[in-house]
Tab-separated table of C-alpha atoms and ligand atoms in Angstrom:
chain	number	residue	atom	x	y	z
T	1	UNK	CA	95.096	-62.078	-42.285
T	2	UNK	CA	95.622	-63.712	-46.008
T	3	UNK	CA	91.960	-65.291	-47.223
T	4	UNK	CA	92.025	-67.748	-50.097
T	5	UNK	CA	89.825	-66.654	-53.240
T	6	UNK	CA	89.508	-68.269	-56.357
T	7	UNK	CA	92.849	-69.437	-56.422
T	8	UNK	CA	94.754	-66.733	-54.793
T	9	UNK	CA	95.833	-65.363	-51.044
T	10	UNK	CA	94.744	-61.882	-50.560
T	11	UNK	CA	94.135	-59.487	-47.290
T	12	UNK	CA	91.212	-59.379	-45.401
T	13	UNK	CA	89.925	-55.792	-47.167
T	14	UNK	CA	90.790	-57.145	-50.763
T	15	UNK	CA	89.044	-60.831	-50.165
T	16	UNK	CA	85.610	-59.442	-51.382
T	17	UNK	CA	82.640	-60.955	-52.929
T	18	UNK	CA	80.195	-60.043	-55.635
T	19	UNK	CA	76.389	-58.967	-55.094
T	20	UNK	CA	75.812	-61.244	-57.758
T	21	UNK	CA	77.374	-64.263	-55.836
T	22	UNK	CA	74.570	-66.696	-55.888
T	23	UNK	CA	75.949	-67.887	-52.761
T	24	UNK	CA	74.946	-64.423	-51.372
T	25	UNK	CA	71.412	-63.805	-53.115
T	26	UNK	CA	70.114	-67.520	-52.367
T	27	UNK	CA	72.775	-69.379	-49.828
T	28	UNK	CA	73.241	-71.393	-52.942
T	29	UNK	CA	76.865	-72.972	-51.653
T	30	UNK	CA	78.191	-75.378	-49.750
T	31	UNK	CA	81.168	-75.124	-46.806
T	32	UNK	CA	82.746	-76.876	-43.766
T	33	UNK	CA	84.151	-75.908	-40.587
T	34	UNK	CA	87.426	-77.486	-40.451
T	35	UNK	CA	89.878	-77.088	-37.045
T	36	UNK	CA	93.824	-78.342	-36.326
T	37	UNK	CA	95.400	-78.920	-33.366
T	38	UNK	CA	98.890	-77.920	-33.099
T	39	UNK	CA	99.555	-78.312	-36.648
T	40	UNK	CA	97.228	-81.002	-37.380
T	41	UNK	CA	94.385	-80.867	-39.274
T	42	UNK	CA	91.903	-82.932	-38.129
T	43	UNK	CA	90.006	-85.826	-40.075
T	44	UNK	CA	90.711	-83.168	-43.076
T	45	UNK	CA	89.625	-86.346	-45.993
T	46	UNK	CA	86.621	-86.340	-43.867
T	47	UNK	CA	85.439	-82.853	-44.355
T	48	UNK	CA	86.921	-82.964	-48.168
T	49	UNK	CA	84.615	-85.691	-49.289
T	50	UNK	CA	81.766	-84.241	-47.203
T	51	UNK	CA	82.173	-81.094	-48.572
T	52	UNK	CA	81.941	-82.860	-52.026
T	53	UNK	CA	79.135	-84.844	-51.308
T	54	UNK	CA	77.118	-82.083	-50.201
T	55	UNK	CA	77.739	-79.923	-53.789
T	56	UNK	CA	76.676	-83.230	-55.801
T	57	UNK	CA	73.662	-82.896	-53.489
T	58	UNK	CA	73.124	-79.860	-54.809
T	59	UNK	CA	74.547	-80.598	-58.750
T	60	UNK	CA	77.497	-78.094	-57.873
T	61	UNK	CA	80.531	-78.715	-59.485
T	62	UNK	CA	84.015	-77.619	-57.300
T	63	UNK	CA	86.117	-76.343	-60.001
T	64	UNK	CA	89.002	-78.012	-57.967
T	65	UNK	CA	90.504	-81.794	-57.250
T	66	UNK	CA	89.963	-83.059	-53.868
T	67	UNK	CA	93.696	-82.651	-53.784
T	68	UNK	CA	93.913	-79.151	-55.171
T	69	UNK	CA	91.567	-78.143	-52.215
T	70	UNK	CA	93.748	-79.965	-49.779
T	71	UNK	CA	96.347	-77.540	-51.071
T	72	UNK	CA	94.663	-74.526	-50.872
T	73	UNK	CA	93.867	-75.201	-47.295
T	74	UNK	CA	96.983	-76.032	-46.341
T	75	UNK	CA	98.332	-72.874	-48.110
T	76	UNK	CA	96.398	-70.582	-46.089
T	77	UNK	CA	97.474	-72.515	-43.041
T	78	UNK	CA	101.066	-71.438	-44.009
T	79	UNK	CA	100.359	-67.958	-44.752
T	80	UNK	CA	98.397	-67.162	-41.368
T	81	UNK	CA	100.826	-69.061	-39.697
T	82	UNK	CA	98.051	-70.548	-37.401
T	83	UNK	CA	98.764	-74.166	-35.320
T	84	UNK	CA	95.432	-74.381	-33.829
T	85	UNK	CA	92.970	-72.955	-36.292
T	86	UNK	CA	89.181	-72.811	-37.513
T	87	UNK	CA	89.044	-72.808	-41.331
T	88	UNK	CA	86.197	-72.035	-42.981
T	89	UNK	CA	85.916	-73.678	-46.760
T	90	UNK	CA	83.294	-72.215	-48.814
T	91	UNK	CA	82.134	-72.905	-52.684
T	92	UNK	CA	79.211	-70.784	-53.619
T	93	UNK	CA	77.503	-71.614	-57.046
T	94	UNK	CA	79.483	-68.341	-58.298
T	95	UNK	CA	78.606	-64.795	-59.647
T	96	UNK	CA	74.623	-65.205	-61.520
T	97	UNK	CA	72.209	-62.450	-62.897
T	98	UNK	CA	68.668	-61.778	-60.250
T	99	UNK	CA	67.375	-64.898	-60.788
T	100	UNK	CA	67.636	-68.412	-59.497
T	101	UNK	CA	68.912	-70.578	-62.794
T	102	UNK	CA	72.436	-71.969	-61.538
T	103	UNK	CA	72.998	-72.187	-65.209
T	104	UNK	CA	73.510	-68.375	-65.726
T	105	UNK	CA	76.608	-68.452	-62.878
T	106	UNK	CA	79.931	-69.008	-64.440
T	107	UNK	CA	82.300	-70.149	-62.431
T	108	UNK	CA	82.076	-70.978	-58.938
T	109	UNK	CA	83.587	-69.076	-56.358
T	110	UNK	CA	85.612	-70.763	-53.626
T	111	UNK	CA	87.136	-69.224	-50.450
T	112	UNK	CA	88.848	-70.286	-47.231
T	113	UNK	CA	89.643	-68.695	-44.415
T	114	UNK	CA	91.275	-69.534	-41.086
T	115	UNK	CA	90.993	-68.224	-38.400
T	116	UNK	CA	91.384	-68.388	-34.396
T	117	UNK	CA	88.962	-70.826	-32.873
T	118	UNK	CA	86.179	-69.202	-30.849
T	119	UNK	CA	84.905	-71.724	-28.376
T	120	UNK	CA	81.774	-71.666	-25.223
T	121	UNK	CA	83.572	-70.798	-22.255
T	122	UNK	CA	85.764	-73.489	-20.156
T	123	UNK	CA	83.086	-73.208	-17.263
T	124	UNK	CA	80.676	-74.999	-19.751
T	125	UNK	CA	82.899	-77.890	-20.340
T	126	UNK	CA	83.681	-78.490	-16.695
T	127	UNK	CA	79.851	-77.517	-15.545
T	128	UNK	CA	77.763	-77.998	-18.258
T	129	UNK	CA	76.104	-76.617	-20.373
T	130	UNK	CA	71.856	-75.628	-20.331
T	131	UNK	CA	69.640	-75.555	-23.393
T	132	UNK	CA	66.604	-75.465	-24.586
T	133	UNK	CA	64.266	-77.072	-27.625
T	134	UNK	CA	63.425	-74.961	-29.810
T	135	UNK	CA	60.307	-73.453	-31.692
T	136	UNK	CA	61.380	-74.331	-34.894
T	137	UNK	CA	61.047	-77.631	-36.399
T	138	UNK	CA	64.306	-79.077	-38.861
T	139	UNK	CA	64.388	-78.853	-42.274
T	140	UNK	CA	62.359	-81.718	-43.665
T	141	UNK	CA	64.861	-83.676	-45.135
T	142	UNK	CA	62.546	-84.115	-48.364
T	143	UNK	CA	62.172	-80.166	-48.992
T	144	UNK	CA	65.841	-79.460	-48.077
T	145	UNK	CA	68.112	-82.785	-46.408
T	146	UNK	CA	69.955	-81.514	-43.771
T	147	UNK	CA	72.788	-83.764	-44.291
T	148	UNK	CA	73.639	-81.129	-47.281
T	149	UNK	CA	75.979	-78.428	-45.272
T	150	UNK	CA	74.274	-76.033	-47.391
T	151	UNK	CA	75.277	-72.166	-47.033
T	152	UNK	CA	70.882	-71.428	-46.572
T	153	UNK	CA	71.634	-72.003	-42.265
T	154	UNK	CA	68.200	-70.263	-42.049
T	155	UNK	CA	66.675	-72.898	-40.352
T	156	UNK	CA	68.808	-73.247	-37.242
T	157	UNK	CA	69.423	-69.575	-37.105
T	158	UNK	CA	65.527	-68.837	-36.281
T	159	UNK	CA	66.537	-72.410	-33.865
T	160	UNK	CA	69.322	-70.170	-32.606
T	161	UNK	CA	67.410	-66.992	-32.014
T	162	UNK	CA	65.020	-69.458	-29.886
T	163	UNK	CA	67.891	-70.173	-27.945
T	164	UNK	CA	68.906	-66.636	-27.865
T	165	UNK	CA	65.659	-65.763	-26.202
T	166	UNK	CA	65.611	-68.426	-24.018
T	167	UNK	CA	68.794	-67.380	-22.320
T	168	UNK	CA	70.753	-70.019	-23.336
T	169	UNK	CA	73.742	-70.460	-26.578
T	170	UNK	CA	71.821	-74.150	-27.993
T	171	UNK	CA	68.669	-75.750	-28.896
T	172	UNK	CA	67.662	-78.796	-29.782
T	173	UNK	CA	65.769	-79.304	-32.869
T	174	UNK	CA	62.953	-81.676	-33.492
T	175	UNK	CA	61.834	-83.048	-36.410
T	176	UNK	CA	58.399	-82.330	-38.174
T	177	UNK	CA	57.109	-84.907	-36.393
T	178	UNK	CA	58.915	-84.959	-33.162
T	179	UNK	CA	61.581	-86.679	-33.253
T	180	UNK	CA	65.201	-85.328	-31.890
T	181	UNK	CA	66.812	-84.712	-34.845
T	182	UNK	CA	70.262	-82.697	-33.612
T	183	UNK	CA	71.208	-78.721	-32.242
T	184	UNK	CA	71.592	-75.802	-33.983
T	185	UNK	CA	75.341	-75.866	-34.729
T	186	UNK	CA	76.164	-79.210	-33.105
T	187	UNK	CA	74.868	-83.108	-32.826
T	188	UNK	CA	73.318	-84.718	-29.901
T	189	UNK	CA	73.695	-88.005	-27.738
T	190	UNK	CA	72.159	-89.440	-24.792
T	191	UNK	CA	73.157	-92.214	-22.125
T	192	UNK	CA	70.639	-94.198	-21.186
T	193	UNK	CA	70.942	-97.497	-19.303
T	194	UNK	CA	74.718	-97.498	-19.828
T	195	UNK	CA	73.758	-97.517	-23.489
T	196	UNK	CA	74.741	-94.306	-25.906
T	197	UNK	CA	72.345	-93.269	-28.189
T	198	UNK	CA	71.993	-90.754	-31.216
T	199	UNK	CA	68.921	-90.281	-33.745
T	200	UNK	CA	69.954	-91.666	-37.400
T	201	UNK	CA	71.053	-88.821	-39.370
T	202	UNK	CA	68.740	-89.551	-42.553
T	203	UNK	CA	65.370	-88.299	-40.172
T	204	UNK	CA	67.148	-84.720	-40.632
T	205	UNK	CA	70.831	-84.090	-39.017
T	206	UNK	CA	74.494	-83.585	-40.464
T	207	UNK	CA	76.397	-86.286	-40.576
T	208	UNK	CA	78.795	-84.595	-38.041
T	209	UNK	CA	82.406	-85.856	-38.474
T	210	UNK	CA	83.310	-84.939	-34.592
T	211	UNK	CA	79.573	-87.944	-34.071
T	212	UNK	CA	81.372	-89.974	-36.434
T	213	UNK	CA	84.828	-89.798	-34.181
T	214	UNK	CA	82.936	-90.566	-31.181
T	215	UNK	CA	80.582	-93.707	-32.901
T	216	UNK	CA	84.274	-94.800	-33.566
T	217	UNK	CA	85.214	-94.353	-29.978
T	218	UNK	CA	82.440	-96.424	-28.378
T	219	UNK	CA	84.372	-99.693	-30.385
T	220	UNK	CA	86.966	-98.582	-29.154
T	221	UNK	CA	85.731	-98.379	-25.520
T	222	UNK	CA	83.668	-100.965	-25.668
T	223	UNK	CA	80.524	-98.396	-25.061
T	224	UNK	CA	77.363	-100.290	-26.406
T	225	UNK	CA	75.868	-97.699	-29.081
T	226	UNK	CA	73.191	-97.512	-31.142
T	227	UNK	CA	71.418	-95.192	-33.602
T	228	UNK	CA	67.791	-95.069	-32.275
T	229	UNK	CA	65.019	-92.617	-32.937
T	230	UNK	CA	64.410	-90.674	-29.682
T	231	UNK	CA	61.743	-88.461	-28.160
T	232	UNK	CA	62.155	-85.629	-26.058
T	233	UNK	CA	60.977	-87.664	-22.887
T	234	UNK	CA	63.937	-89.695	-23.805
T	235	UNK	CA	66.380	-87.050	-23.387
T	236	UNK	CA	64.901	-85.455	-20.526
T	237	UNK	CA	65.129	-88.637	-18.451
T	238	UNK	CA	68.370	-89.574	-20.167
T	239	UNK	CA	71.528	-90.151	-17.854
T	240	UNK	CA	73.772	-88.267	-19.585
T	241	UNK	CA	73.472	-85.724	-22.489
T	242	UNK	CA	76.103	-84.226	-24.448
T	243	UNK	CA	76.717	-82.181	-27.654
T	244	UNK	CA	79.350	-82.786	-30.346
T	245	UNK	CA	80.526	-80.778	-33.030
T	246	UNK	CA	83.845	-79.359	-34.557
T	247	UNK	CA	84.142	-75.901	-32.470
T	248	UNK	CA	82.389	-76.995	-29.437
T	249	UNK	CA	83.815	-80.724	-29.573
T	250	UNK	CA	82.096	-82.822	-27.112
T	251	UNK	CA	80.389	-80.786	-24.558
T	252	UNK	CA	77.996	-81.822	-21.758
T	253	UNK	CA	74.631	-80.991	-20.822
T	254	UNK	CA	72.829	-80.521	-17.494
T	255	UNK	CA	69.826	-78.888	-18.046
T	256	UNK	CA	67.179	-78.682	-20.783
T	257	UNK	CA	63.892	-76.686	-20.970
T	258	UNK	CA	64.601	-75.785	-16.981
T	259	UNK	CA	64.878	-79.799	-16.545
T	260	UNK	CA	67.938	-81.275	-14.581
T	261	UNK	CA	69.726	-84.449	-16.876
T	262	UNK	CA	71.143	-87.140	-14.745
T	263	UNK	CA	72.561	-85.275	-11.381
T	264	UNK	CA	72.673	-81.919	-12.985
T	265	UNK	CA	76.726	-82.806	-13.417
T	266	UNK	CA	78.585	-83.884	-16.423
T	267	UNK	CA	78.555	-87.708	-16.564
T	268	UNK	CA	81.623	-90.114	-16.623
T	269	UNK	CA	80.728	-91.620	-20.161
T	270	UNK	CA	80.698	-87.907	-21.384
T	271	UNK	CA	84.039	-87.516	-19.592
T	272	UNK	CA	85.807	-91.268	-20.479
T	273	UNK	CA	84.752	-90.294	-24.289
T	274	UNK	CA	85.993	-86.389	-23.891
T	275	UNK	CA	89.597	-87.470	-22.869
T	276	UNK	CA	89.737	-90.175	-25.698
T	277	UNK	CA	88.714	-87.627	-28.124
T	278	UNK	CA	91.159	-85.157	-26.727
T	279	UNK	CA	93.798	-88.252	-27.566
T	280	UNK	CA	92.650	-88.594	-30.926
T	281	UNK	CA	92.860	-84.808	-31.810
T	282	UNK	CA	96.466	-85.047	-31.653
T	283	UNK	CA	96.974	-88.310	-33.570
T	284	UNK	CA	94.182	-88.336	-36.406
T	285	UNK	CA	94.937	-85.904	-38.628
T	286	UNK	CA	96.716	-84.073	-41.856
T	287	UNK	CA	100.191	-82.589	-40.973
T	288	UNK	CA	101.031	-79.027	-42.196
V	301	PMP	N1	74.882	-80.163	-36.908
V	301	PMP	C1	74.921	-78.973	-37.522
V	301	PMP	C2	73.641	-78.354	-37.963
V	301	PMP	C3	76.141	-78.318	-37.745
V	301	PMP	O1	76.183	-77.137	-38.364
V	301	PMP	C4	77.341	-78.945	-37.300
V	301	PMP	C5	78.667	-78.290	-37.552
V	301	PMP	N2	78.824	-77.089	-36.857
V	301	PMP	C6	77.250	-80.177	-36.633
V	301	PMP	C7	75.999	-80.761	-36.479
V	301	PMP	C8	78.471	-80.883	-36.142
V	301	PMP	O2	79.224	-81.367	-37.239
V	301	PMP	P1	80.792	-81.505	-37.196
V	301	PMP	O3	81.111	-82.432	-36.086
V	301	PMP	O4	81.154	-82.047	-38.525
V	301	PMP	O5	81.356	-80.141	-36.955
């Protein structure tokens, strides 16, 4: 396996970060999860400029051109020879002394690495998949916005470890004040009265670009849609539920918190909008 670090393709034992990588001692980074299909990088500008968006968020500065990047991805595409691939892009504010100032790190250190995609199990896609809410509230977005795709995942690990302990792989996550805000690792929707629904990503979600492709598919499908603040009552008596996200791409959900959604089977707006994702995975995307 050849990684991508600071400029430069090296094996998996040589691709080795400092102590002193700020990105290590305080998750001060950003990164994206990036996947291709058969050669095809999909919505790759997408990630690029959200990548860049969320290092202004944070004052970072990428020490590369949206273009350069591009490059670089592409390049360890090539070397790893992978056609259907999960690349993980990473700029961390770069090698610092014990304490916080950004100031004292020189240069920033950027990595990528692809890999084979590691997805839930095909029974979950054709049966569902359970959940549960979780304990822990979402990052308010005024202490720490979770439309930056920071590197500090703290809060949706201890969401995830609720999860874990639950039995189940997801959770949803409210907001400090109780509003569904999105999962651990993924965004959520609900069906309700024909309608699809997912909370505005400003209360405290990423601005997921697999949500984005599916907002786009509703024009497309003529699905009414509408970002609307929602409660948990909402999704439990919801028609449909389903999760979206770039490993786990749209996947339904039949039960939350021990609760049956809809008839406890995937529903056909979660299937119509699966199979015209499916469709755009192998049109919508960067050649390599
Ligand atoms: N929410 C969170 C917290 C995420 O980490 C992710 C990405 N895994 C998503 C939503 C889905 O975003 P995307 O569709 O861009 O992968």
């Amino acid at each position: 396996m050849k990684i991508y670090l600071n400029g430069k393709l090296v094996g998996r034992e040589k691709a080795n970060i400092s102590v002193f990588d700020h990105g290590l001692l305080y998750g001060d980074g950003v990164f994206e999860g990036i996947r291709t299909y058969d050669g095809l990088i999909f919505r790759l500008k997408e990630h690029i400029d959200r990548l860049y968006k969320s290092a202004d968020a944070i004052e970072l500065e990428i020490p590369l051109t949206k273009q350069e990047v591009i490059k670089a991805v592409v390049r360890t595409l090539k070397a790893n020879k992978l056609k259907d691939a999960y690349i993980r892009l990473v700029v961390t504010r770069g090698i610092g002394d014990l304490g916080l100032d950004p100031r004292k790190c020189g240069m920033p250190t950027v990595f990528i690495i692809t890999d084979r995609i590691k997805l839930y199990p095909e029974k979950h896609y054709r049966n569902g998949l359970e959940i549960v809410t979780a304990k822990t509230r979402r990052n308010y977005p005024q202490a720490l916005d979770p439309r930056i795709k920071s590197l500090n995942y703290l809060n949706n690990i201890l969401a995830k470890i609720d999860a874990i302990k639950s039995g189940t792989e997801e959770a949803i996550m409210l907001t400090h004040d109780g509003n569904v805000a999105e999962c651990t690792g993924d965004n959520i929707f609900i069906v309700r009265n024909s309608e699809l629904i997912t909370p505005p990503a400003e209360i405290g979600a990423l601005e997921g670009i697999t949500r984005d492709a599916v907002i786009g598919l509703t024009k497309k499908m003529n699905i009414p849609f509408h970002e609307k603040l929602i409660r948990m009552e909402d999704v439990y008596g919801a028609g449909e539920v389903f999760l979206t996200g770039t490993a786990a791409e749209i996947i339904p959900v039949i039960k939350i918190d021990d609760r049956s959604i809809g008839n406890g089977k995937p529903g056909e707006i979660t299937k119509r909008l699966t199979a015209e994702f499916r469709k755009l995975t192998k049109t919508d995307g960067v050649r390599y």
